[in-house]
Each structure stands twice: as C-alpha cells, then as structure tokens.
CSV table of C-alpha atoms in Angstrom, one decimal:
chain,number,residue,atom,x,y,z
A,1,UNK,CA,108.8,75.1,109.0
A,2,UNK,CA,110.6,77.0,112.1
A,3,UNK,CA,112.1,78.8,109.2
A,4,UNK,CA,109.0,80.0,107.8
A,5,UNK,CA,107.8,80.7,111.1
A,6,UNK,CA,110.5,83.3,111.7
A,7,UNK,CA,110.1,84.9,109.0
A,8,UNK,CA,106.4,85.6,109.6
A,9,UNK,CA,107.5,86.6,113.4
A,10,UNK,CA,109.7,89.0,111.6
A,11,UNK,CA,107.5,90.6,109.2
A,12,UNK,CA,105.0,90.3,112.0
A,13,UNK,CA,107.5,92.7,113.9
A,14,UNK,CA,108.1,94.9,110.9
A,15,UNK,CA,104.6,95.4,110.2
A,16,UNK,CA,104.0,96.6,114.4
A,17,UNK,CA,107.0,99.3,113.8
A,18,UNK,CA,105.5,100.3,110.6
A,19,UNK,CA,102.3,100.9,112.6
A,20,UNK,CA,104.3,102.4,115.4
A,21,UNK,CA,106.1,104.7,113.1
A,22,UNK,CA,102.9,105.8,111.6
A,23,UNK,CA,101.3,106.6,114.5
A,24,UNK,CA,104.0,108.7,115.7
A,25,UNK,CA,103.9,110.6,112.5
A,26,UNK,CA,100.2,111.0,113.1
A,27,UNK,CA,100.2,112.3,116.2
A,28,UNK,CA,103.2,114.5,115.1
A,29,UNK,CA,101.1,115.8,112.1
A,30,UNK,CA,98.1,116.5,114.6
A,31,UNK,CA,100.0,118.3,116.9
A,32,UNK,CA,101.9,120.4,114.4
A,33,UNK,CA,99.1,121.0,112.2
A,34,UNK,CA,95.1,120.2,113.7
A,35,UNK,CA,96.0,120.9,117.1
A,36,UNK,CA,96.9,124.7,116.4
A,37,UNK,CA,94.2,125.1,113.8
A,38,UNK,CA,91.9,124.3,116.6
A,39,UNK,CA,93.5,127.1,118.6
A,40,UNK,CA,93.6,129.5,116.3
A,41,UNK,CA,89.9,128.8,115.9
A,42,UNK,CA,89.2,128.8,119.5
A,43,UNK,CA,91.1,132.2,119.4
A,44,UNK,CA,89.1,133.7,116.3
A,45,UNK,CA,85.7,132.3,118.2
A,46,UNK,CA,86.7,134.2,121.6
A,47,UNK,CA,87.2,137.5,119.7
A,48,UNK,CA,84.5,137.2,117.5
A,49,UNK,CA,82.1,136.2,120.9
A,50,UNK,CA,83.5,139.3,123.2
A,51,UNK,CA,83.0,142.0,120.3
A,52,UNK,CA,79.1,140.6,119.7
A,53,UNK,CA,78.8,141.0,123.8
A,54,UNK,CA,79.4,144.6,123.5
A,55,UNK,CA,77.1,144.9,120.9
A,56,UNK,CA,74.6,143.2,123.2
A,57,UNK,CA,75.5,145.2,126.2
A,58,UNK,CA,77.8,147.8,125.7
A,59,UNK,CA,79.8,148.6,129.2
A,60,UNK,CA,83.4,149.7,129.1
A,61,UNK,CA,83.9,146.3,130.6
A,62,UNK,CA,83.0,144.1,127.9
A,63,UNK,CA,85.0,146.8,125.4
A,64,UNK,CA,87.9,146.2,127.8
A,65,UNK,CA,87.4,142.2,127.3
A,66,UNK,CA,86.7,142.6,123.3
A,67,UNK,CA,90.4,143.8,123.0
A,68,UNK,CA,91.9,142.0,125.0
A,69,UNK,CA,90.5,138.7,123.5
A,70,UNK,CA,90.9,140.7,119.8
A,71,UNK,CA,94.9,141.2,120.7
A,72,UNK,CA,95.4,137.4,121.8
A,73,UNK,CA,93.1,136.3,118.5
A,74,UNK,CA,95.9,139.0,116.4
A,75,UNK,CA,98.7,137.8,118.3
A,76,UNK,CA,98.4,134.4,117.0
A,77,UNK,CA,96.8,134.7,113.6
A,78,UNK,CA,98.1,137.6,112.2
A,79,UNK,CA,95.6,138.8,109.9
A,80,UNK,CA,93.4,141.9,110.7
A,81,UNK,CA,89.9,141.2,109.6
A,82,UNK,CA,90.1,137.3,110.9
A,83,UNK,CA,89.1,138.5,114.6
A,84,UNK,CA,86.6,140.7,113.6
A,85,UNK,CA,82.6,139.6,113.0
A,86,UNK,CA,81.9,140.0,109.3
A,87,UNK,CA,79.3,142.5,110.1
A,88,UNK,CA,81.0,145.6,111.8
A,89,UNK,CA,78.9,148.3,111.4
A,90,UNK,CA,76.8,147.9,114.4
A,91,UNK,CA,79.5,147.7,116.3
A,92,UNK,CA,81.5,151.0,115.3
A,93,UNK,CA,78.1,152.7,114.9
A,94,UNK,CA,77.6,151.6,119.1
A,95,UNK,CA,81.3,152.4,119.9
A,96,UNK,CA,80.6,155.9,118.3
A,97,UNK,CA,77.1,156.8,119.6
A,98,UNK,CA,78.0,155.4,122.8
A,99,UNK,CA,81.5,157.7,123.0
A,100,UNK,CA,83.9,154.9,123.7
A,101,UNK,CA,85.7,154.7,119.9
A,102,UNK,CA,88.4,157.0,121.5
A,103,UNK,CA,89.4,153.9,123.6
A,104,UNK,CA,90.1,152.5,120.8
A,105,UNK,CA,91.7,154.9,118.8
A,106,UNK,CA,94.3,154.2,121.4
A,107,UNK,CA,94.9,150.5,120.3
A,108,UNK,CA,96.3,150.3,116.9
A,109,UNK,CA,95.9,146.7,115.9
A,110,UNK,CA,92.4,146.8,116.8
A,111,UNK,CA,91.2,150.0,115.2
A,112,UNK,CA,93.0,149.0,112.1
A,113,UNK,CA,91.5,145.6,112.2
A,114,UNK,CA,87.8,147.4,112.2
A,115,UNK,CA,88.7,149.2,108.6
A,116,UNK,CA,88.1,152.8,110.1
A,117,UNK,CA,91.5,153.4,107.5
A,118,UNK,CA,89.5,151.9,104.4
A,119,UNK,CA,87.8,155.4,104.0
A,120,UNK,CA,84.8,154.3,101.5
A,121,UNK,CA,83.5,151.1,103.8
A,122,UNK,CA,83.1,152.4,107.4
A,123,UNK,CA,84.2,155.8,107.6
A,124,UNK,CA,81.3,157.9,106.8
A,125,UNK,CA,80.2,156.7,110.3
A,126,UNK,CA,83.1,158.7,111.8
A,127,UNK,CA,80.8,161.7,110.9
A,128,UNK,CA,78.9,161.7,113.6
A,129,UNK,CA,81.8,161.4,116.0
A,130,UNK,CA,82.0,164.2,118.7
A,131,UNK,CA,85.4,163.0,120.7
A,132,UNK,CA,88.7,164.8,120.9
A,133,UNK,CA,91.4,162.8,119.3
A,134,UNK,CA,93.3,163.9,116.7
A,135,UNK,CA,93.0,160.6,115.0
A,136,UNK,CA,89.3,161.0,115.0
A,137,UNK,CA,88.9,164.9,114.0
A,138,UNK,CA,90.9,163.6,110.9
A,139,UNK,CA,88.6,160.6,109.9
A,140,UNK,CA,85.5,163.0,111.0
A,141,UNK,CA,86.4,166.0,108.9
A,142,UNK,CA,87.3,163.5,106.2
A,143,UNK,CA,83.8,161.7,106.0
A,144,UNK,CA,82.4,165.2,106.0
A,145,UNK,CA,84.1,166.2,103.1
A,146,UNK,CA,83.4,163.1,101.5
A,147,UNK,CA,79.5,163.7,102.1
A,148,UNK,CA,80.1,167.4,100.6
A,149,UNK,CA,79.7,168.9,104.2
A,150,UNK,CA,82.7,170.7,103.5
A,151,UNK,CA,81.4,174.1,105.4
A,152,UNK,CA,82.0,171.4,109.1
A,153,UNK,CA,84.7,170.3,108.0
A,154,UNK,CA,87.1,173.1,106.9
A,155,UNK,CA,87.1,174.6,110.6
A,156,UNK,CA,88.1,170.7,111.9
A,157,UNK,CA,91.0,170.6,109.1
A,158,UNK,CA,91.8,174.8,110.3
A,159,UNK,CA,92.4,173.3,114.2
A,160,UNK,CA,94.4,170.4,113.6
A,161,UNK,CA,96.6,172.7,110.9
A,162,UNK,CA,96.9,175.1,114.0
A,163,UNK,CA,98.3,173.0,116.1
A,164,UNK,CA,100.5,171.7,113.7
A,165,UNK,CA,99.1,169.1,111.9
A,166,UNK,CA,100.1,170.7,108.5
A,167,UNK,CA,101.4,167.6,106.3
A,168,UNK,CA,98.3,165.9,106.8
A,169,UNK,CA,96.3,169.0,106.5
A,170,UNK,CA,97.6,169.7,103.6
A,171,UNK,CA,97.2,166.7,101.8
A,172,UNK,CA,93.4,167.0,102.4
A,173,UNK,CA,93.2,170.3,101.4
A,174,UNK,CA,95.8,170.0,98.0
A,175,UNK,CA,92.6,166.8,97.2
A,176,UNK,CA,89.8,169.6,98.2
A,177,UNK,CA,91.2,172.1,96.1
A,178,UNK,CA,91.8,170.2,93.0
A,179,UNK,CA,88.3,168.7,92.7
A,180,UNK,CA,87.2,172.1,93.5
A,181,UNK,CA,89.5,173.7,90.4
A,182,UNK,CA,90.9,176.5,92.8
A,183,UNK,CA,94.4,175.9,91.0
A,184,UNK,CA,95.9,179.4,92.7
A,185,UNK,CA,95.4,177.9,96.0
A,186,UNK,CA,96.5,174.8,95.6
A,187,UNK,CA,99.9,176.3,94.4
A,188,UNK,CA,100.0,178.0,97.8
A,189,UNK,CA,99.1,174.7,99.9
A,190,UNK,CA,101.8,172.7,98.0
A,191,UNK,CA,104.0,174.5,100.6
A,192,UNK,CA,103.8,171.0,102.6
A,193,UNK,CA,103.5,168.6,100.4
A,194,UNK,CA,103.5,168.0,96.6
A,195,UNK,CA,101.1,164.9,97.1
A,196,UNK,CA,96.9,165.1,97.4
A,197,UNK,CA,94.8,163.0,98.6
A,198,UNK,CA,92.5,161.6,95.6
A,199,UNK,CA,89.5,160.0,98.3
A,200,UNK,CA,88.7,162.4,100.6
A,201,UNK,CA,86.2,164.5,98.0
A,202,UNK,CA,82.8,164.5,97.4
A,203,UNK,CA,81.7,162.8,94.8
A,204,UNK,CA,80.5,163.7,91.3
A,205,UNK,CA,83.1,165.4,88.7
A,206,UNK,CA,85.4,168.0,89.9
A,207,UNK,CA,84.6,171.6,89.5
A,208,UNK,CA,85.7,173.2,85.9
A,209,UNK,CA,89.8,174.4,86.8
A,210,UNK,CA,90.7,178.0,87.4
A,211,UNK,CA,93.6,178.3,85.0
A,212,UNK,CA,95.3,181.7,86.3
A,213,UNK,CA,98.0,181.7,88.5
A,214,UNK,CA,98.5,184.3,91.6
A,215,UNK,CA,101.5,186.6,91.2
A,216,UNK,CA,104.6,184.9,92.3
A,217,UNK,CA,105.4,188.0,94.7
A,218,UNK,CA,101.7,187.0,96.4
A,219,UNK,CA,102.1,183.2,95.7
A,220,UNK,CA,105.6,183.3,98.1
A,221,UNK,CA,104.0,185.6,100.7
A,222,UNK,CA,101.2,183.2,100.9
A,223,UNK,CA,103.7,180.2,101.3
A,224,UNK,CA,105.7,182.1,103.8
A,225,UNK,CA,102.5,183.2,105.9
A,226,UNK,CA,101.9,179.6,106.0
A,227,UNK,CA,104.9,178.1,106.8
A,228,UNK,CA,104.5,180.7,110.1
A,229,UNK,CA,101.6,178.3,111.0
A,230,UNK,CA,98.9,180.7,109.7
A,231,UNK,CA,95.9,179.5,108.1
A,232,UNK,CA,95.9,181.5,105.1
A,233,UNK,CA,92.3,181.9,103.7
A,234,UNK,CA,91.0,180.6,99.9
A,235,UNK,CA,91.4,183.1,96.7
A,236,UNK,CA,87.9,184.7,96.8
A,237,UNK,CA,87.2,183.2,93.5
A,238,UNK,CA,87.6,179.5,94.9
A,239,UNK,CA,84.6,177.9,95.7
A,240,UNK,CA,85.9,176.8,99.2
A,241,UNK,CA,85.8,180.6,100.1
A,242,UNK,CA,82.2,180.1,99.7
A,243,UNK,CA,81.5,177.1,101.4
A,244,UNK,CA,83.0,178.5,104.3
A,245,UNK,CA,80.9,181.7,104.9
C-alpha cells in the first residue's frame, strides 16, 4: 500500500514539473512572441494616431511629433506603409497646401513610407507644390508632365539641369522625347544617359516618330554644347519646341 502510495506521490510530483515546465514555456512563448506583437502594435497605433492629429490640426508641432512617433513605429517594424493611415491623401494634400512637405523631404524613411516615389498613386498632388527642394521640383515637374502640362514643366526640368542635375534631367527628358517622337533630340540628350524614364509622360499613345537623324557634325556639337552645362533647345520640328513657346 505505501508502495502504491509512492508511486502516486511521484507521479503526483512529475505531473507539478510538467505543469511547471509548461508554464515556463508559456510565459517564454508570450514574452518572445505576444508581448512584442503588442508593441509593435502599440507602435503602429502611436504613428498612425500622431499623423491623423496633424490632419486635425496641422501645426509644425504635431508634424514634429508625427515623425518622430513614425521613425520609432519604422524603427521596430520595418515595413514602410505599416506606420502610415491607409488613407494618405489628406494628409500629403495638407502637408502641401500648408508648405510644410519640405520638412519632410528632409526625412527619408518617412517620405518614402507616404509613396511620394510611387509616381501614379500620390504624386500628381506634388503639382501644386510651390517649395524649393530639389527633391520636390523633380516630383512637381514630373506630375506636370504626367498631366500634359509640359509648357511648366520644361523651365523646372531647364533649372535643375542648370545647376547640374543633368542625369536625372536627362532621363526625363530622353521619356519626353520618345513619347513625343522627336528622335533627333533624343540622340542629342542620350549625352547622359542611354536610359528613359517610361512613367513620367502624359498619357495616351506617343506621338508618330520622326525618323531623320541630325548630321553627326550637328549631332556632336549639340552633345558637346551640353556636356558644357548648356541647355540646348529642341529641333524646331519637335513638338516640345512648341509646347514651350
């Protein structure tokens, strides 16, 4: 009988570190696992809260808060659009009316995280953008274009080339020139770059292609004259020359 009873004393024992042992493992598994989800929700809430305050009452202080809160919500998830409110066209459309995007063209994990870069979604907005950073003279000259207001946005693309911009320019204006068939030209703007940007157009089907080539004496001088850092002007024939007068 004293036998029996040891053995139930034992497996009574057992059963208690079993339970013990589980409960470890539970709490292990909480801390490793709930307990940071919870975080990283707390985190993703913060952000999400501080960005809809400046869309409530948009002060540089709350801005100031909203990236903060965004770069500690970044910091630990590590996925852009996680921070962000689903709906972040009010908000770019405020920090753009308002004049306080340039703050954060400044911060590059926020203003990638608001999808400025994704050209097609947000950036038309960027149209209406009257700041100074080079940044945002690209993305504004780039919804223009993309809106057919190429006529504003040539003389943005001319100022950034002139101060030296001319690999991005050129890009643009290699895409501009091949929807707009002016094949001479964009011989002489492949001076930079053989690449062209196939997004920042306007839509509908390009223009019918201009098949003659310029001279190569007049093709090199044109090359040269920009390689100087001068803006050499469109073949008359191009469209662009006309969209620009």
């Amino acid at each position: 009988m004293s036998l029996n009873k040891s053995k139930v004393g034992e497996w009574m024992i057992n059963i208690s570190c079993l339970v013990g042992v589980l409960g470890i493992l539970a709490s292990l598994i909480y801390f490793a696992f709930i307990k940071d989800s919870i975080i990283e929700q707390r985190l993703i809430d913060e952000s999400i809260s501080s960005i809809e305050a400046y869309t409530k009452s948009p002060s540089n202080e709350n801005l100031s808060i909203a990236i903060f809160k965004h770069s500690e919500c970044y910091s630990a998830i590590k996925f852009d659009y996680a921070c962000i409110p689903d709906h972040r066209e009010e908000f770019l459309k405020l920090l753009i009316d308002n004049g306080d995007i340039d703050t954060v063209l400044g911060k590059d994990v926020f203003f990638r995280s608001l999808g400025l870069m994704d050209g097609m979604i947000y950036q038309h907005l960027m149209a209406n953008y009257t700041g100074n950073e080079k940044i945002g003279l690209f993305l504004k000259a780039d919804a223009l274009a993309r809106q057919g207001d190429v006529k504003s946005a040539l003389p943005i693309y001319k100022e950034l080339f002139l101060e030296g911009n001319h690999y991005q320019v050129a890009v643009r204006l290699r895409g501009l020139l091949s929807y707009y068939g002016c094949h001479p030209d964009y011989e002489v703007w492949g001076e930079f770059t053989e690449q062209f940007s196939q997004s920042v157009r306007p839509h509908g089907s390009p223009y019918p292609a201009q098949e003659s080539s310029l001279p190569v004496p007049e093709l090199v001088n044109r090359r040269i004259m920009l390689r100087n850092g001068e803006f050499v002007p469109f073949m008359p024939e191009c469209p662009l020359s006309r969209l620009t007068k």
